[in-house]
XYZ file of C-alpha atoms in Angstrom:
429
model
C 141.689 71.697 80.581
C 140.694 69.536 83.531
C 142.835 69.290 86.636
C 143.323 65.536 86.099
C 144.708 66.174 82.624
C 147.132 68.756 84.018
C 148.257 66.315 86.705
C 148.682 63.571 84.107
C 150.849 65.895 81.923
C 152.929 67.107 84.811
C 153.537 63.604 85.991
C 153.766 62.070 89.318
C 156.418 63.111 91.752
C 156.420 66.852 90.759
C 156.414 69.293 93.643
C 153.608 71.843 93.677
C 154.214 75.387 94.943
C 151.331 76.946 96.864
C 150.328 80.523 95.882
C 151.116 83.248 98.360
C 148.022 85.230 97.426
C 145.743 86.375 94.672
C 147.321 86.369 91.207
C 146.103 88.975 88.677
C 146.790 92.322 87.036
C 144.162 94.015 89.202
C 147.000 94.775 91.618
C 148.478 97.218 89.075
C 146.751 100.268 90.628
C 148.263 99.353 93.979
C 151.683 99.173 92.361
C 151.192 102.615 90.822
C 150.040 104.036 94.142
C 153.029 102.630 95.983
C 155.419 103.932 93.338
C 153.839 107.388 93.327
C 153.875 107.605 97.100
C 157.542 106.630 97.232
C 158.465 109.232 94.588
C 156.320 111.985 96.061
C 154.331 114.673 94.292
C 154.868 118.260 93.258
C 152.318 121.026 92.933
C 152.928 124.610 91.854
C 150.591 127.511 92.569
C 150.811 130.958 90.980
C 149.201 133.701 93.075
C 148.327 136.763 90.998
C 146.820 139.834 92.575
C 147.465 143.307 93.836
C 149.553 143.879 96.914
C 147.583 143.679 100.141
C 144.854 141.254 99.035
C 146.037 138.529 101.427
C 147.781 136.106 99.051
C 150.360 134.929 101.592
C 147.784 134.663 104.356
C 145.501 132.520 102.204
C 148.365 130.156 101.334
C 149.194 129.770 105.014
C 145.533 129.039 105.738
C 145.123 126.574 102.857
C 148.002 124.349 103.902
C 147.776 125.080 107.628
C 151.432 126.081 107.640
C 153.298 129.279 108.312
C 155.342 129.790 105.152
C 158.379 131.979 105.510
C 158.484 134.979 103.222
C 159.287 138.652 103.089
C 156.319 141.037 103.127
C 155.876 143.028 99.915
C 155.512 146.798 99.768
C 153.919 149.165 97.258
C 157.168 150.770 96.076
C 158.252 148.192 93.495
C 159.298 149.790 90.165
C 157.913 146.795 88.260
C 156.307 143.394 88.666
C 158.612 140.739 90.113
C 157.852 137.061 90.588
C 159.038 135.541 93.845
C 159.182 131.734 94.018
C 159.481 129.642 97.182
C 159.510 125.838 97.410
C 158.492 123.903 100.517
C 158.541 120.183 101.361
C 155.301 119.164 103.078
C 154.373 115.829 104.599
C 150.890 114.523 105.303
C 150.615 110.950 106.597
C 153.017 109.027 104.350
C 152.577 111.307 101.295
C 155.215 113.907 100.489
C 154.423 117.050 98.527
C 156.916 119.517 97.082
C 154.890 122.717 96.993
C 156.049 125.772 95.047
C 154.279 129.092 95.621
C 154.970 131.929 93.192
C 153.688 135.383 94.087
C 153.585 138.510 91.949
C 155.295 141.248 93.916
C 154.309 144.771 92.863
C 151.443 143.702 90.605
C 149.077 146.643 90.065
C 151.181 149.107 92.063
C 152.544 151.094 89.113
C 150.875 154.124 87.556
C 151.255 152.612 84.085
C 149.851 149.077 84.348
C 149.847 148.375 80.615
C 152.648 145.801 80.701
C 152.046 144.349 84.173
C 151.100 140.956 82.736
C 154.278 140.523 80.659
C 156.612 139.348 83.480
C 154.006 136.736 84.474
C 153.637 135.418 80.912
C 157.417 135.345 80.485
C 157.814 133.431 83.749
C 155.250 130.777 82.760
C 156.835 130.405 79.306
C 160.261 130.063 80.919
C 159.044 127.073 82.966
C 157.555 125.482 79.834
C 160.798 126.085 77.953
C 162.875 124.478 80.718
C 160.682 121.367 80.631
C 160.805 121.257 76.810
C 164.600 121.486 76.834
C 164.703 118.601 79.302
C 162.442 116.554 77.019
C 164.619 117.237 73.982
C 167.807 116.031 75.661
C 169.335 112.756 74.540
C 169.619 111.587 78.130
C 166.480 112.645 79.927
C 165.894 112.419 83.653
C 162.238 113.388 83.779
C 161.588 110.988 86.668
C 163.844 113.082 88.910
C 163.319 116.438 87.187
C 161.697 119.097 89.348
C 158.650 120.133 87.366
C 158.337 123.900 87.829
C 155.368 124.426 85.475
C 152.491 126.309 87.039
C 149.599 123.913 87.744
C 147.110 126.430 89.101
C 146.739 130.199 89.081
C 144.761 131.695 91.929
C 143.723 135.088 90.626
C 142.856 137.398 93.518
C 140.110 139.893 92.743
C 139.713 142.997 94.885
C 136.333 143.068 96.749
C 135.092 146.257 95.101
C 131.555 144.962 94.571
C 131.269 146.713 91.199
C 133.100 144.986 88.337
C 136.458 143.662 87.262
C 139.267 146.102 86.630
C 140.735 146.411 83.155
C 144.012 145.075 84.538
C 142.253 141.908 85.748
C 140.552 141.259 82.398
C 143.702 141.859 80.345
C 145.866 139.712 82.600
C 143.434 136.777 82.761
C 142.954 136.923 78.983
C 146.723 136.675 78.484
C 147.037 133.806 80.966
C 144.033 131.610 80.173
C 145.870 129.651 77.451
C 148.943 129.108 79.630
C 147.675 128.160 83.082
C 144.550 126.943 84.885
C 142.936 130.105 86.253
C 140.771 129.883 89.362
C 139.358 133.342 90.169
C 138.746 134.111 93.826
C 137.374 137.178 95.567
C 139.878 138.079 98.254
C 138.841 139.489 101.637
C 135.207 138.792 100.836
C 134.144 139.863 104.334
C 134.591 143.451 103.153
C 131.254 143.393 101.313
C 127.796 142.235 102.325
C 126.133 138.958 101.325
C 123.789 140.521 98.787
C 126.553 142.592 97.226
C 128.764 139.492 97.059
C 126.133 137.537 95.153
C 125.690 140.350 92.630
C 129.465 140.749 92.384
C 129.895 137.054 91.502
C 127.260 137.283 88.764
C 128.894 140.452 87.402
C 132.343 138.829 87.334
C 131.041 135.714 85.572
C 129.249 137.737 82.896
C 132.308 139.908 82.277
C 134.561 136.867 81.929
C 132.182 135.292 79.431
C 131.667 138.483 77.416
C 135.436 139.045 77.180
C 136.177 135.440 76.213
C 138.272 134.608 79.276
C 138.548 130.835 79.746
C 138.816 129.990 83.444
C 139.404 126.496 84.797
C 136.280 124.390 85.031
C 136.307 121.492 87.469
C 135.984 118.268 85.400
C 132.679 116.424 85.303
C 133.826 113.451 83.204
C 134.576 111.236 86.178
C 131.351 109.950 87.717
C 132.876 109.847 91.183
C 133.423 113.629 91.277
C 130.976 114.809 88.586
C 128.287 115.843 91.019
C 130.467 117.798 93.424
C 132.470 119.442 90.616
C 129.314 120.419 88.764
C 128.010 122.040 91.933
C 131.280 123.847 92.615
C 131.496 125.214 89.067
C 128.326 127.151 89.837
C 130.016 128.777 92.865
C 132.922 130.277 90.892
C 134.483 132.667 91.649
C 135.064 131.597 95.247
C 134.720 134.281 97.898
C 137.418 133.508 100.472
C 138.832 134.777 103.731
C 142.256 133.886 105.099
C 143.432 133.889 108.684
C 146.115 132.089 110.670
C 144.759 133.212 114.034
C 142.707 130.747 116.044
C 139.899 131.952 118.268
C 137.825 129.975 120.737
C 134.290 129.717 119.426
C 132.093 127.657 121.679
C 134.236 124.752 122.813
C 136.477 124.638 119.745
C 139.475 126.564 118.524
C 138.781 127.742 114.967
C 140.517 129.957 112.410
C 138.617 133.215 112.404
C 138.852 136.979 112.152
C 137.637 139.069 115.035
C 135.843 142.346 114.313
C 134.091 144.802 116.621
C 130.739 143.693 115.167
C 131.421 139.960 115.360
C 133.561 137.026 114.283
C 134.070 135.661 110.760
C 134.881 131.954 110.707
C 137.195 130.918 107.878
C 135.992 127.310 107.744
C 132.313 128.133 108.055
C 130.685 127.752 104.634
C 127.961 130.185 105.652
C 130.631 132.884 106.019
C 132.886 132.252 102.981
C 133.887 129.714 100.311
C 137.266 128.827 101.806
C 136.283 125.201 102.462
C 135.020 124.854 98.869
C 138.289 126.199 97.502
C 140.341 123.874 99.689
C 138.258 120.858 98.704
C 138.388 121.594 94.991
C 142.029 122.660 94.855
C 143.671 120.129 97.154
C 141.434 117.146 97.865
C 139.471 116.574 94.649
C 141.148 118.130 91.599
C 144.858 118.519 92.316
C 145.801 115.664 89.972
C 143.485 116.976 87.247
C 145.148 120.388 87.490
C 148.517 118.722 86.994
C 147.209 116.699 84.068
C 145.541 119.705 82.411
C 148.777 121.648 82.703
C 150.692 118.915 80.887
C 148.122 117.769 78.312
C 146.635 121.150 77.434
C 148.768 124.171 78.259
C 152.208 122.610 77.907
C 151.236 120.721 74.741
C 149.990 123.979 73.205
C 153.287 125.699 74.032
C 155.295 122.703 72.787
C 153.373 122.519 69.516
C 153.753 126.238 68.802
C 157.434 126.125 69.683
C 158.168 123.134 67.436
C 156.177 124.668 64.587
C 158.258 127.826 64.935
C 161.353 125.644 64.664
C 159.971 124.128 61.454
C 158.911 120.689 62.690
C 155.712 119.213 61.238
C 153.770 115.966 61.539
C 152.841 115.791 57.850
C 154.450 116.795 54.558
C 152.759 119.033 51.946
C 150.936 115.939 50.619
C 149.403 115.287 54.066
C 151.488 112.152 54.486
C 153.121 111.209 57.784
C 156.386 112.984 58.313
C 158.876 111.374 60.665
C 161.017 113.369 63.056
C 164.168 112.212 61.246
C 162.830 113.398 57.893
C 161.774 116.676 59.429
C 165.202 117.069 60.976
C 166.942 116.303 57.671
C 164.682 118.689 55.757
C 165.221 121.402 58.353
C 168.953 120.731 58.384
C 169.180 120.951 54.576
C 167.120 124.119 54.643
C 169.343 125.564 57.329
C 172.510 124.592 55.427
C 171.083 126.170 52.263
C 170.299 129.373 54.130
C 173.737 129.247 55.736
C 175.466 128.886 52.358
C 173.322 131.659 50.922
C 174.183 133.947 53.817
C 177.843 132.946 53.519
C 177.823 133.808 49.797
C 176.084 137.102 50.525
C 178.642 137.877 53.205
C 181.469 136.943 50.834
C 180.086 139.203 48.115
C 179.517 141.928 50.634
C 183.099 141.490 51.860
C 184.479 141.656 48.308
C 182.351 144.719 47.603
C 183.538 146.410 50.759
C 187.153 145.514 49.944
C 186.752 147.045 46.477
C 185.158 150.133 47.962
C 187.974 150.361 50.485
C 190.595 149.954 47.749
C 188.893 152.663 45.715
C 188.872 154.909 48.771
C 192.569 154.185 49.405
C 193.450 154.843 45.752
C 191.526 158.081 45.829
C 193.263 159.051 49.049
C 196.634 158.092 47.520
C 195.866 160.174 44.437
C 194.945 163.121 46.618
C 198.169 162.678 48.578
C 200.231 162.612 45.355
C 198.496 165.728 44.085
C 199.069 167.421 47.395
C 202.702 166.328 47.331
C 203.142 167.684 43.796
C 201.560 170.961 44.809
C 203.799 171.235 47.832
C 206.833 170.269 45.746
C 206.042 172.905 43.121
C 205.406 175.452 45.842
C 208.723 174.525 47.414
C 210.517 174.914 44.106
C 208.901 178.293 43.527
C 209.869 179.428 46.995
C 213.378 178.114 46.458
C 213.671 179.944 43.136
C 212.443 183.147 44.735
C 214.983 182.775 47.503
C 217.778 182.121 44.994
C 216.791 185.167 42.958
C 216.681 187.250 46.104
C 220.062 185.895 47.150
C 221.539 186.717 43.735
C 220.111 190.202 43.945
C 221.597 190.649 47.390
C 224.956 189.317 46.175
C 224.907 191.816 43.286
C 224.110 194.615 45.695
C 226.926 193.509 47.969
C 229.369 193.444 45.001
C 228.285 196.860 43.824
C 228.613 198.163 47.383
C 232.129 196.748 47.650
C 233.143 198.349 44.343
C 231.777 201.700 45.435
C 233.571 201.323 48.729
C 236.866 200.532 47.018
C 236.504 203.495 44.671
C 235.671 205.765 47.561
C 238.708 204.597 49.531
C 240.915 205.129 46.462
C 239.636 208.622 45.961
C 240.121 209.330 49.623
C 243.726 208.140 49.565
C 244.473 210.190 46.441
C 242.960 213.232 48.062
C 245.069 212.744 51.147
C 248.301 212.586 49.097
C 247.451 215.761 47.134
C 246.670 217.685 50.319
C 250.075 216.694 51.851
C 252.104 217.925 48.844
C 250.345 221.300 48.892
C 251.155 221.715 52.568
C 254.847 221.059 51.978
C 254.879 223.556 49.140
C 253.290 226.229 51.328
C 255.826 225.587 54.117
C 258.717 225.916 51.651
C 257.370 229.163 50.249
C 256.971 230.524 53.731
C 260.574 229.760 54.605
C 261.837 231.444 51.472
C 259.808 234.510 52.303
C 261.528 234.972 55.612
């Protein structure tokens, strides 16, 4: 439509408002950037490795900050996960960084279950996020996402091959977190040995089916650098918070009797490559992979365990409400079945208890009858014995009376004879 036509339709005397700037939806990315910057970002790193491989030192070197933490010893009875959260600021961008370290990993004699606390910890973070998603009133915009976005797996610089503990642990973790293998304290082995060690590690990971994180090459802007860096995995790194004067500059380095190892010198180690890939280039992709791949896998398995499905047996779409109703009816049916089984079990136990009580009552009655009969027998015996004793007492009394009578008669006869003798004696004189 021509401008004259628009003016004719609007009419004369209408006030025109000048535009303050460009009008278009191409400003949407700027809006997203401003919103993201105002909200801030979070990034969580899981450091897995044996005690003494320099995990804390590398974190301090990566973020150029001295993180507070207690040093770990080799006397832990089991593997413990220690989590610390820090608020970092760079320019006008805020980052809530969470570092989780595995204290006591690989220090036990029996290392068979060393990976289990790590897997349980990762699953616990997924479960917390899933519970927040399933709430009626969700606050995901302000929820502190504690899911692990990257796992830096520290490999001891042996120069030979991976340990069985490393292979088992990485195999258990590759479906739950983005694994970036790194060779810790790489200045402990020579350049030629390091190259062979990297090739050996890569071949062992492939042969054992361990899926490590590959830097994405889909985006044309980072495809070239990520493709190049994928060929350098695993990174051989050195950490140091000490600064030494090299030439006219102060640089992070490690001083040895035979020379100086510069942390940020790519000819000495891959620390700069790790920092570029982890922080500058692929941090957002690590966050996205954690949500779209690892968390979605956990969420799907968890919901399938709970009985939720996307389709019915006829491969037709199945809504969440229908799934909930079907699961609820199934649960109620199982509940009624269990209730009926418990009721029958209760009735059966009551009958068994009644039978036991009746049997016990019968035994008590029989015992009472036996005791009563025994008492009667004892009573009869005592009565018979008493009667016998009474008869003996009566007989004894009769004998006593007869004896006393005889004695009295004898006494009288003896007195009369004495008188007669006295009288005869007097007559004689």
